[in-house]
Tab-separated table of C-alpha atoms in Angstrom:
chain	number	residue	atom	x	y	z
A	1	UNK	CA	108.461	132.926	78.499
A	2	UNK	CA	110.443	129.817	78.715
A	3	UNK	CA	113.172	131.405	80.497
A	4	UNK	CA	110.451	132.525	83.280
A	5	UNK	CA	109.220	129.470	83.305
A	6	UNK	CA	112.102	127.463	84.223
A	7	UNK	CA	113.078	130.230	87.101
A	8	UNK	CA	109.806	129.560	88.242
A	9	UNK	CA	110.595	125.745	88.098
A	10	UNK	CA	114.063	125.854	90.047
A	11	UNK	CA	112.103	127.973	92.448
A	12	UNK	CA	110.056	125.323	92.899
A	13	UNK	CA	112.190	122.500	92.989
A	14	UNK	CA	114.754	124.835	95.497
A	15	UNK	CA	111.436	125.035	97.915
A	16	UNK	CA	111.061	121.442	97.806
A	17	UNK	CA	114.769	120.939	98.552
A	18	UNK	CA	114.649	123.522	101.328
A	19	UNK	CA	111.578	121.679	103.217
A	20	UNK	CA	113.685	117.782	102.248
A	21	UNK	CA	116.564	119.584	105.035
A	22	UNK	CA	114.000	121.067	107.040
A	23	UNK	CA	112.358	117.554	108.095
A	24	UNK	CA	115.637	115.129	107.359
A	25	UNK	CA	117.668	116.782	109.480
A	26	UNK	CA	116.147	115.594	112.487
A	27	UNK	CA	115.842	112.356	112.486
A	28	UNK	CA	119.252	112.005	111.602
A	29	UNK	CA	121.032	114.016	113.984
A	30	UNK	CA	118.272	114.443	116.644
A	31	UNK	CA	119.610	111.460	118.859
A	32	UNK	CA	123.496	113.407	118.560
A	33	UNK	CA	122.123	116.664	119.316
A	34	UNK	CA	119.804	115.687	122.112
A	35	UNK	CA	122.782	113.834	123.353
A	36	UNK	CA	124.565	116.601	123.686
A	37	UNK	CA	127.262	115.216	121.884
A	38	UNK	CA	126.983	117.962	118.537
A	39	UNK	CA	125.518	121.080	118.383
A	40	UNK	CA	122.494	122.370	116.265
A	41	UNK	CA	124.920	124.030	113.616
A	42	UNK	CA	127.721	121.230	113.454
A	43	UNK	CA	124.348	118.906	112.640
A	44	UNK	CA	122.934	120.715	109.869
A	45	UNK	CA	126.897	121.493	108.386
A	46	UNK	CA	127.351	117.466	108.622
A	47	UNK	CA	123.966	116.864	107.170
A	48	UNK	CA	124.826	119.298	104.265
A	49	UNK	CA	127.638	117.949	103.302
A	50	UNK	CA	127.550	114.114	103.553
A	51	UNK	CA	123.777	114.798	101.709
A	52	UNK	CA	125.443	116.408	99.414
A	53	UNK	CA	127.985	113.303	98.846
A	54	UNK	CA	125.115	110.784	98.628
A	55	UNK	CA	123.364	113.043	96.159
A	56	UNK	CA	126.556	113.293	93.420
A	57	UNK	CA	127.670	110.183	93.936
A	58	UNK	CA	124.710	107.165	94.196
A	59	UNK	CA	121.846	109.769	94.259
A	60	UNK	CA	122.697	110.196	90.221
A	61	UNK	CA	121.104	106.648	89.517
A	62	UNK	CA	117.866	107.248	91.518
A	63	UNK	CA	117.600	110.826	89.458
A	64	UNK	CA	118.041	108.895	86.299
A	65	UNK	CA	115.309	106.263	87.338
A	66	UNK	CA	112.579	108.812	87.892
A	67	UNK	CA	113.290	111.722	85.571
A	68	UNK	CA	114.042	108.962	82.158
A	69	UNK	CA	113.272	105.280	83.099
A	70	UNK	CA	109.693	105.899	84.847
A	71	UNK	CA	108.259	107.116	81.613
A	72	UNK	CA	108.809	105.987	77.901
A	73	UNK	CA	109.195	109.305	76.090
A	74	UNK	CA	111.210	111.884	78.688
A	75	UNK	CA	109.218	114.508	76.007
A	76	UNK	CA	106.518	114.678	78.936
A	77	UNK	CA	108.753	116.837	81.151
A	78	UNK	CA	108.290	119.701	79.710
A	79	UNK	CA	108.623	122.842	82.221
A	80	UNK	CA	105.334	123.490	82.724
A	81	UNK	CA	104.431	120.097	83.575
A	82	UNK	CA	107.847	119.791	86.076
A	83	UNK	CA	106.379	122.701	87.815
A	84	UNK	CA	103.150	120.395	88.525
A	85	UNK	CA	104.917	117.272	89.575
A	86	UNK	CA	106.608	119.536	91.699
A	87	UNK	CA	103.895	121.414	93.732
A	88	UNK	CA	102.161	118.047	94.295
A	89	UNK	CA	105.350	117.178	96.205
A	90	UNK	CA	105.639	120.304	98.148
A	91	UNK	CA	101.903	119.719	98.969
A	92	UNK	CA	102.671	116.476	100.499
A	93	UNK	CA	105.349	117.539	102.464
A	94	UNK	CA	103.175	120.130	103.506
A	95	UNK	CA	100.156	117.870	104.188
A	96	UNK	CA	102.430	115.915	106.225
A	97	UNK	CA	104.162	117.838	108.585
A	98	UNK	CA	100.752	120.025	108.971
A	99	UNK	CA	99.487	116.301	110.527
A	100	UNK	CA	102.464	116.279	111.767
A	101	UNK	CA	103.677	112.864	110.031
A	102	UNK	CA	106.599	113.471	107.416
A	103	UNK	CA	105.418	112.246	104.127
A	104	UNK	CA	107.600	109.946	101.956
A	105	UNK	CA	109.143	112.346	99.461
A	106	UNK	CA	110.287	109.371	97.609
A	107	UNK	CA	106.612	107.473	97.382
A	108	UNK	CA	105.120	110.933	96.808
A	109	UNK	CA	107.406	112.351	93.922
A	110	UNK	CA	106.969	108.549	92.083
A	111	UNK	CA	103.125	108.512	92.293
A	112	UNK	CA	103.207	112.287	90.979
A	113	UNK	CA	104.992	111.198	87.897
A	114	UNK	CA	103.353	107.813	87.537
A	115	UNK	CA	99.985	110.512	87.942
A	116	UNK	CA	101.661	112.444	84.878
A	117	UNK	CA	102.959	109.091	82.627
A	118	UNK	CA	99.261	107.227	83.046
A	119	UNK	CA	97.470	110.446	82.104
A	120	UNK	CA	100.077	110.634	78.735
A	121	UNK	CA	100.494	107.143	78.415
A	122	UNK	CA	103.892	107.418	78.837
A	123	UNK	CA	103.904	105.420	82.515
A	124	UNK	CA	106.573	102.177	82.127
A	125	UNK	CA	104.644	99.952	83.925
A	126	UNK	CA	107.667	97.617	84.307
A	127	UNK	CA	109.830	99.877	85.943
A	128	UNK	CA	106.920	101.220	88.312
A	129	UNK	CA	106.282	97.440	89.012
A	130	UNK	CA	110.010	96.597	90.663
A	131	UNK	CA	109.830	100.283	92.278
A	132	UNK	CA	105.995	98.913	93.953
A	133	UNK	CA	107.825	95.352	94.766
A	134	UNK	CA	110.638	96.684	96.466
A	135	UNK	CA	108.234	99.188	98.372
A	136	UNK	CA	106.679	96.242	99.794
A	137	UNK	CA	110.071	93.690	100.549
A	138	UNK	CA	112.403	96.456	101.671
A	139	UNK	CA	109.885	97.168	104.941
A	140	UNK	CA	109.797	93.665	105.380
A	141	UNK	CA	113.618	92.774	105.285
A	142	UNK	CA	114.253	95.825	107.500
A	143	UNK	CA	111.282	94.261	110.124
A	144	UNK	CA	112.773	91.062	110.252
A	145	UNK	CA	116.428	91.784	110.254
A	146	UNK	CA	115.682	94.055	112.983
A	147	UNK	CA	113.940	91.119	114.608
A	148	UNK	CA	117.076	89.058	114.402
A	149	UNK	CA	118.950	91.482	116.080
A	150	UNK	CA	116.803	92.336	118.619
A	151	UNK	CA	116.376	88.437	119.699
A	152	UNK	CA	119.895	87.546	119.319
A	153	UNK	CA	122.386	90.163	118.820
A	154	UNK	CA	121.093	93.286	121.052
A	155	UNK	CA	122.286	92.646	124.135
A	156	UNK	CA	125.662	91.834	122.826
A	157	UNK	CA	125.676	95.357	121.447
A	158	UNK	CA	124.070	97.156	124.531
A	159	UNK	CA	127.042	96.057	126.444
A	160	UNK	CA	129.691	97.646	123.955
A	161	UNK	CA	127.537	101.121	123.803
A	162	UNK	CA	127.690	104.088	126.371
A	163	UNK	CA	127.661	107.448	125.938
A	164	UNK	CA	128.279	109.379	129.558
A	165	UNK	CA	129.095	112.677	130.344
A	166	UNK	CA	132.956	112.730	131.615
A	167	UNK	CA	134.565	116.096	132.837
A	168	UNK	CA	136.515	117.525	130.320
A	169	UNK	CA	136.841	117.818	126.068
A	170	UNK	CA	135.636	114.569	124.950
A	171	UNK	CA	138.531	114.993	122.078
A	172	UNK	CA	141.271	117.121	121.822
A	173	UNK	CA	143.531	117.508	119.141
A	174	UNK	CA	147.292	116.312	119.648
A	175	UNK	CA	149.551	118.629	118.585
A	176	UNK	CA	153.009	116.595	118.928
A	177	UNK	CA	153.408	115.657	115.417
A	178	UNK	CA	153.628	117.569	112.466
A	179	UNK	CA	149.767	117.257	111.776
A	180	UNK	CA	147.485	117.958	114.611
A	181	UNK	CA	145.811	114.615	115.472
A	182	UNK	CA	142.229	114.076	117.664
A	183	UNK	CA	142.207	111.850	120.414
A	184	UNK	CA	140.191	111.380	123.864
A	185	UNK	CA	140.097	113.779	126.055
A	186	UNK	CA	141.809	113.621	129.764
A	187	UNK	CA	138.701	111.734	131.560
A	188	UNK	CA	137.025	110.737	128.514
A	189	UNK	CA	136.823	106.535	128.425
A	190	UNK	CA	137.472	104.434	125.720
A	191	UNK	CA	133.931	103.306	126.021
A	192	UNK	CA	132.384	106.614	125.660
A	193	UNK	CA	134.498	107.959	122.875
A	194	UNK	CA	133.828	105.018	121.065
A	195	UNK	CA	130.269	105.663	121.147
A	196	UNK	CA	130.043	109.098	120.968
A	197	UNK	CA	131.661	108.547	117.317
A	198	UNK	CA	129.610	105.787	116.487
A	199	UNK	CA	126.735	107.954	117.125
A	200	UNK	CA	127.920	110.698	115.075
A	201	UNK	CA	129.031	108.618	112.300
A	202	UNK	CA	125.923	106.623	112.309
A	203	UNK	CA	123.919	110.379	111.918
A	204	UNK	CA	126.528	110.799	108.727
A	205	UNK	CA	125.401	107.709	107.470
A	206	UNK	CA	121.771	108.283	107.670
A	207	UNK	CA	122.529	112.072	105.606
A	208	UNK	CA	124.205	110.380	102.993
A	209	UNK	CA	121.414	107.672	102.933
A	210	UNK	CA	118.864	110.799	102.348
A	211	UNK	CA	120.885	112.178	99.774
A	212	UNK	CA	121.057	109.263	98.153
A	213	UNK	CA	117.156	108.993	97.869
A	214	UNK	CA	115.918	112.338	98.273
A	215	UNK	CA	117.818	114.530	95.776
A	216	UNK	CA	115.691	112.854	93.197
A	217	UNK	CA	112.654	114.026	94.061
A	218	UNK	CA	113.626	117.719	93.866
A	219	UNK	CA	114.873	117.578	90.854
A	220	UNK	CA	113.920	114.491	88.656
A	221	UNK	CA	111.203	116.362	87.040
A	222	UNK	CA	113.641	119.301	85.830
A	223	UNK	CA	116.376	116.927	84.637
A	224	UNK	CA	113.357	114.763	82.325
A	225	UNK	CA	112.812	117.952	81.173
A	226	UNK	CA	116.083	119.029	79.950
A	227	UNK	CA	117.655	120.887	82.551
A	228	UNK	CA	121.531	119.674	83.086
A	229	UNK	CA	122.130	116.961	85.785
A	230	UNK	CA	125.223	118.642	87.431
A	231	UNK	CA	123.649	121.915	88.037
A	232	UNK	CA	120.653	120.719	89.630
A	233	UNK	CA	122.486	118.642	91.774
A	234	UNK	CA	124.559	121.746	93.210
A	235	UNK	CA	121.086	123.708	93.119
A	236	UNK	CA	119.423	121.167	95.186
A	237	UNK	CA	121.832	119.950	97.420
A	238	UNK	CA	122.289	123.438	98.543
A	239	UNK	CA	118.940	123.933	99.056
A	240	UNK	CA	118.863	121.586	101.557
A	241	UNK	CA	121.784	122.646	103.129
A	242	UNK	CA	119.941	126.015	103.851
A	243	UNK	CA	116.895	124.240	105.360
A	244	UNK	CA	119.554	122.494	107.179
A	245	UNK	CA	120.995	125.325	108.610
A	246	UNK	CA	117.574	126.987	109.008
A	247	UNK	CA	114.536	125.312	109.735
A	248	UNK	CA	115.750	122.028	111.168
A	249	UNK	CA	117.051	123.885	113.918
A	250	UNK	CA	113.362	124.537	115.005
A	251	UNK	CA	112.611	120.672	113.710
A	252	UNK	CA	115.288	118.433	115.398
A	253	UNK	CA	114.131	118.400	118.642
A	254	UNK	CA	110.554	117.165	117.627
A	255	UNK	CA	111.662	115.670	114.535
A	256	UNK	CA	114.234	113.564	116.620
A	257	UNK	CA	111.965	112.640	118.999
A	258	UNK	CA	111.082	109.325	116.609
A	259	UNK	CA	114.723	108.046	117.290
A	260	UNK	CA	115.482	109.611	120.709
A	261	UNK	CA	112.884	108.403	122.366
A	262	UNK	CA	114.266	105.140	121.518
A	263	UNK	CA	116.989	103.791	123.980
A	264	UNK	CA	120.966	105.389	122.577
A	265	UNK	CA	121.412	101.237	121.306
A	266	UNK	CA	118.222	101.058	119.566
A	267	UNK	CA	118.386	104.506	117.756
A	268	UNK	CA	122.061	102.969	116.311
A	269	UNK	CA	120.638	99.941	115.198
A	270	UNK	CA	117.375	100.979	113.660
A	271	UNK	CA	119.682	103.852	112.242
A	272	UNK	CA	122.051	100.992	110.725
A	273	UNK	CA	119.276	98.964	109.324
A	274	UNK	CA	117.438	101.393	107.679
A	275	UNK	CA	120.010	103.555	106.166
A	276	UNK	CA	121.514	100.185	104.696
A	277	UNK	CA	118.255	99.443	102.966
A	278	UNK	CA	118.109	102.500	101.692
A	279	UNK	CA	121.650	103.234	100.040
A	280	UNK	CA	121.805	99.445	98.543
A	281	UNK	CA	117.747	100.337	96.965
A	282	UNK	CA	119.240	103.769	95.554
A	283	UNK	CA	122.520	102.072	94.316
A	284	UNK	CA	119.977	100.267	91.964
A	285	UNK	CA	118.182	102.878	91.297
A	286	UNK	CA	114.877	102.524	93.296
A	287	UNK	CA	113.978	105.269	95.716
A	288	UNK	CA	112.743	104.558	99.299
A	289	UNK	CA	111.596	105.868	101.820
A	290	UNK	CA	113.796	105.691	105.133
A	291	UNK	CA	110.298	106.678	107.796
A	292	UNK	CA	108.411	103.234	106.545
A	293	UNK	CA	111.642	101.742	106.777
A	294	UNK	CA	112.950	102.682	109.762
A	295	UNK	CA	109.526	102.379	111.321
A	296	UNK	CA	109.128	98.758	110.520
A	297	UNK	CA	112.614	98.580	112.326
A	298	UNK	CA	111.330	99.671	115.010
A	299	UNK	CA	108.729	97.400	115.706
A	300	UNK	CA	111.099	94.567	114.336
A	301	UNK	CA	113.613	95.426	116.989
A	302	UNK	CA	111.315	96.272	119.480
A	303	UNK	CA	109.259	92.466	119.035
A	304	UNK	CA	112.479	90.766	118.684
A	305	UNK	CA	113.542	92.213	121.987
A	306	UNK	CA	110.739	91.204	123.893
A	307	UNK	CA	110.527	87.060	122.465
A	308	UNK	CA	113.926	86.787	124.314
A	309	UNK	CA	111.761	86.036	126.892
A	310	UNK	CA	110.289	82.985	124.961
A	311	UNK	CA	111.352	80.457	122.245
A	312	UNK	CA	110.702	81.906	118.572
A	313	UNK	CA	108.128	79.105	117.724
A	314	UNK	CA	106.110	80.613	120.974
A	315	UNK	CA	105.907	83.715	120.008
A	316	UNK	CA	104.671	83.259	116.591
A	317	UNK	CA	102.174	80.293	117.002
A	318	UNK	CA	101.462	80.808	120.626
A	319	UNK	CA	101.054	82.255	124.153
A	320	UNK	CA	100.918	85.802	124.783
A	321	UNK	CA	101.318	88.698	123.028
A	322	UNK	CA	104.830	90.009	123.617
A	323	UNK	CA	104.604	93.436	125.091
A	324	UNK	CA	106.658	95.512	122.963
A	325	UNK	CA	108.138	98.952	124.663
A	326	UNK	CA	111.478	100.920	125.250
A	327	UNK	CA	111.716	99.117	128.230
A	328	UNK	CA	112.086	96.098	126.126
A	329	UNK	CA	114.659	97.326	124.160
A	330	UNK	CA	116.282	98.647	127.098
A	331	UNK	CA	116.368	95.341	129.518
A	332	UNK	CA	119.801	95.682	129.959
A	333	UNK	CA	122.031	98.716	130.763
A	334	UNK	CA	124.882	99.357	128.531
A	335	UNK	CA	127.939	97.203	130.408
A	336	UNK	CA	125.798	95.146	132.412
A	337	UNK	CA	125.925	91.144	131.590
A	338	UNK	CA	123.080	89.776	129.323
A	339	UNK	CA	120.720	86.868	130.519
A	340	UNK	CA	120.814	84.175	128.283
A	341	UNK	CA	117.996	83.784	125.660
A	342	UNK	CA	114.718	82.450	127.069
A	343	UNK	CA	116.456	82.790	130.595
A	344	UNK	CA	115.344	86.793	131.221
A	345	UNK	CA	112.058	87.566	133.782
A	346	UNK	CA	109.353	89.189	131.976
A	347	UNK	CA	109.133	91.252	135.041
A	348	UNK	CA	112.338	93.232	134.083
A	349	UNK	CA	110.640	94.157	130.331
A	350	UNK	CA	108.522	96.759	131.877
A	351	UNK	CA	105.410	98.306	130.034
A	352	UNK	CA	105.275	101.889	131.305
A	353	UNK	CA	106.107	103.857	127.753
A	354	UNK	CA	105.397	101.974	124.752
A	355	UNK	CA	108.035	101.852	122.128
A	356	UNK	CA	104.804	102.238	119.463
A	357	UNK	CA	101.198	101.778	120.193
A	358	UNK	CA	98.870	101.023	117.586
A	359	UNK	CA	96.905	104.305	117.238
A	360	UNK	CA	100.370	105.815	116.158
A	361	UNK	CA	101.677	103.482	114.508
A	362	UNK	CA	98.354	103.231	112.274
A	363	UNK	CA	98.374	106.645	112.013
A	364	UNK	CA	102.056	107.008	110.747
A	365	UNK	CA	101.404	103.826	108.127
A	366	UNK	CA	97.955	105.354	107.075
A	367	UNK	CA	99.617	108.893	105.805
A	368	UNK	CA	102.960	107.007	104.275
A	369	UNK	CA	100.203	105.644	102.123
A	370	UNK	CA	97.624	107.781	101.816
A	371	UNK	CA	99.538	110.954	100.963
A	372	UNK	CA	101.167	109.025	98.112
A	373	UNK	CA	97.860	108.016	96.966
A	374	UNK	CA	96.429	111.370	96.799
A	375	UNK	CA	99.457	112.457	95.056
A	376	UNK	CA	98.857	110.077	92.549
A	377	UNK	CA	95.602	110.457	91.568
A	378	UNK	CA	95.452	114.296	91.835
A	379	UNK	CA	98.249	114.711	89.748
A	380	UNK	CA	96.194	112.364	87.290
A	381	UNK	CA	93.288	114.362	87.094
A	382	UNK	CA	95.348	117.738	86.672
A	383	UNK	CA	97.318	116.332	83.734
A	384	UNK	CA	94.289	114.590	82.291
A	385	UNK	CA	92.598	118.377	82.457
A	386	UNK	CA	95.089	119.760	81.294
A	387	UNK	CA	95.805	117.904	78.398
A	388	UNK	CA	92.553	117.791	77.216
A	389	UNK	CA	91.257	121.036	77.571
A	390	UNK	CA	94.329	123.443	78.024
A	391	UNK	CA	97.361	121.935	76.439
């Protein structure tokens, strides 16, 4: 019976893995396959394998935290209640996409086993308390960092990014020396191949971010519960690799639309930011989720763009409103000479396709929340139940 039970449980946890590449694929590479710079199969491959790096390498700590240091006794994982924590986080990512807003893995797997430690008594309230605190100031440092750069910095960067669409292999490989060697291709610019593998590396980056993270909430459960660390990395790192190579083919166009809809110079920063946030969190063993992050960049970026208009003491204490949209964060075309700050015309920050608006933006902040929340306490209730009148 055990032995079934545990199949069942890697079944489970393999599902959850498979649906974690399915919807982190595509905000990752969408912006480098809508670019036309990769295609759908080199994206999932890359996001397979640098996952895969984040997950054995930093991703071990963030395991650790959730499947031994959220809890006092580690005796609570048994199987049976692994395969619980575990369908509560499948739900949510089901929940979510079905609304179509990706649910934070991360916030959802935490509140699933803080559901299961409160109803024990197990829950360490300490370690739960830095995880909460650095839920709410990792947002907030990603918001105003992003605000920085958007008032001061973005231009500056705007003018060193462009991605065009030469004639010709963008790389070739040089075959003069005794090991074959990439380099630009014929008509390819230094400008564009510089971008074009920022771009890409930036999409690495954001994989082995989400490896980082998301591996733990896969397999946490199994590991509290005796299962060996090593193997369910492998296990669930290739999971994701198949939903990689499967379903995220069908999800990085609308998946990616979150970052390509964003100007090519935004998508990198935001990218940057967030991803940053996310591996130095994880290197201390707290997991976070990259969509609240990233989204508060956004509106960081997006806010900090528009102020250049005014002085920062204006736009805080008074006047208008600053209209935030992409054209805001896209003033200036990449190459073309930034206006100095407070110098630009608010005529040439148009307002025809808001960067966020606050229906959506509400929306998106209301299911990061709520879905975690609804984790929590039904998970609560089931193990409550369970303990007292089955187990």
């Amino acid at each position: 019976m055990v032995e079934i039970l545990i199949v069942v449980g890697l079944a489970v946890a393999l599902f959850v893995g498979f649906n974690i590449g399915g919807s982190t694929t595509g905000p990752a590479f969408g912006p480098a396959v809508g670019a036309g710079i990769i295609s759908k199969a080199l994206a999932g491959t890359l996001m397979a394998v640098f996952f895969f790096v984040g997950a054995w390498t930093i991703g071990r700590r963030v395991v650790d935290t959730l499947g031994r240091e959220l809890v006092y006794d580690p005796g609570v994982f048994t199987v049976e209640t692994s395969i619980v924590v575990l369908f509560f986080i499948g739900g949510a990512l089901f929940i979510g996409n079905y609304v179509g807003v990706p649910a934070s893995t991360s916030m959802t797997a935490v509140g699933s086993i803080a559901g299961l430690g409160v109803a024990t008594g197990e829950l360490n309230w300490a370690v739960m308390g830095e995880i909460a605190v650095w839920w709410i100031v990792a947002p907030l440092v990603g918001f105003w960092v992003s605000v920085m750069i958007g008032r001061y910095v973005y231009p500056t960067i705007n003018r060193w990014i462009a991605i065009t669409s030469s004639e010709g292999a963008l790389v070739e490989l040089d075959r003069s020396g005794a090991v074959p060697l990439p380099r630009p291709g014929p008509n390819t610019t230094r400008r564009e191949f510089f971008g074009t593998v920022t771009l890409v590396a930036i999409s690495c980056l954001m994989a082995f971010s989400s490896g980082t993270s998301n591996i733990a909430n896969a397999i946490a459960p199994l590991y509290g519960a005796g299962v060996e660390l090593n193997l369910l990395l492998l296990l669930g790192s290739g999971a994701v690799a198949v939903g990689a190579l499967t379903i995220a083919r069908r999800t990085l166009d609308t998946l990616g639309n979150d970052l390509t809809a964003l100007p090519l110079t935004a998508a990198i920063v935001v990218a940057i930011v967030s991803s940053g946030i996310v591996i130095g969190l994880s290197a201390i063993g707290i997991p976070a989720s990259f969509v609240i992050i990233a989204t508060m960049s956004i509106v960081g970026l997006g806010w900090g763009r528009a102020t250049r208009t005014t002085t920062l003491s204006e736009s805080i204490h008074g006047g208008e409103e600053p209209n935030v949209s992409v054209g805001a964060l896209a003033a200036e075309e990449p190459g073309e000479e930034a206006p100095a700050l407070g110098e630009e015309d608010p005529a040439d920050i148009p307002s025809a396709a808001d960067l966020f608006d606050p229906a959506t933006t509400g929306r998106v902040i209301l299911m990061q929340n709520l879905v975690p929340v609804l984790s929590t306490s039904g998970a609560y209730v089931t193990f409550w139940l369970l303990f007292r009148y089955v187990w």
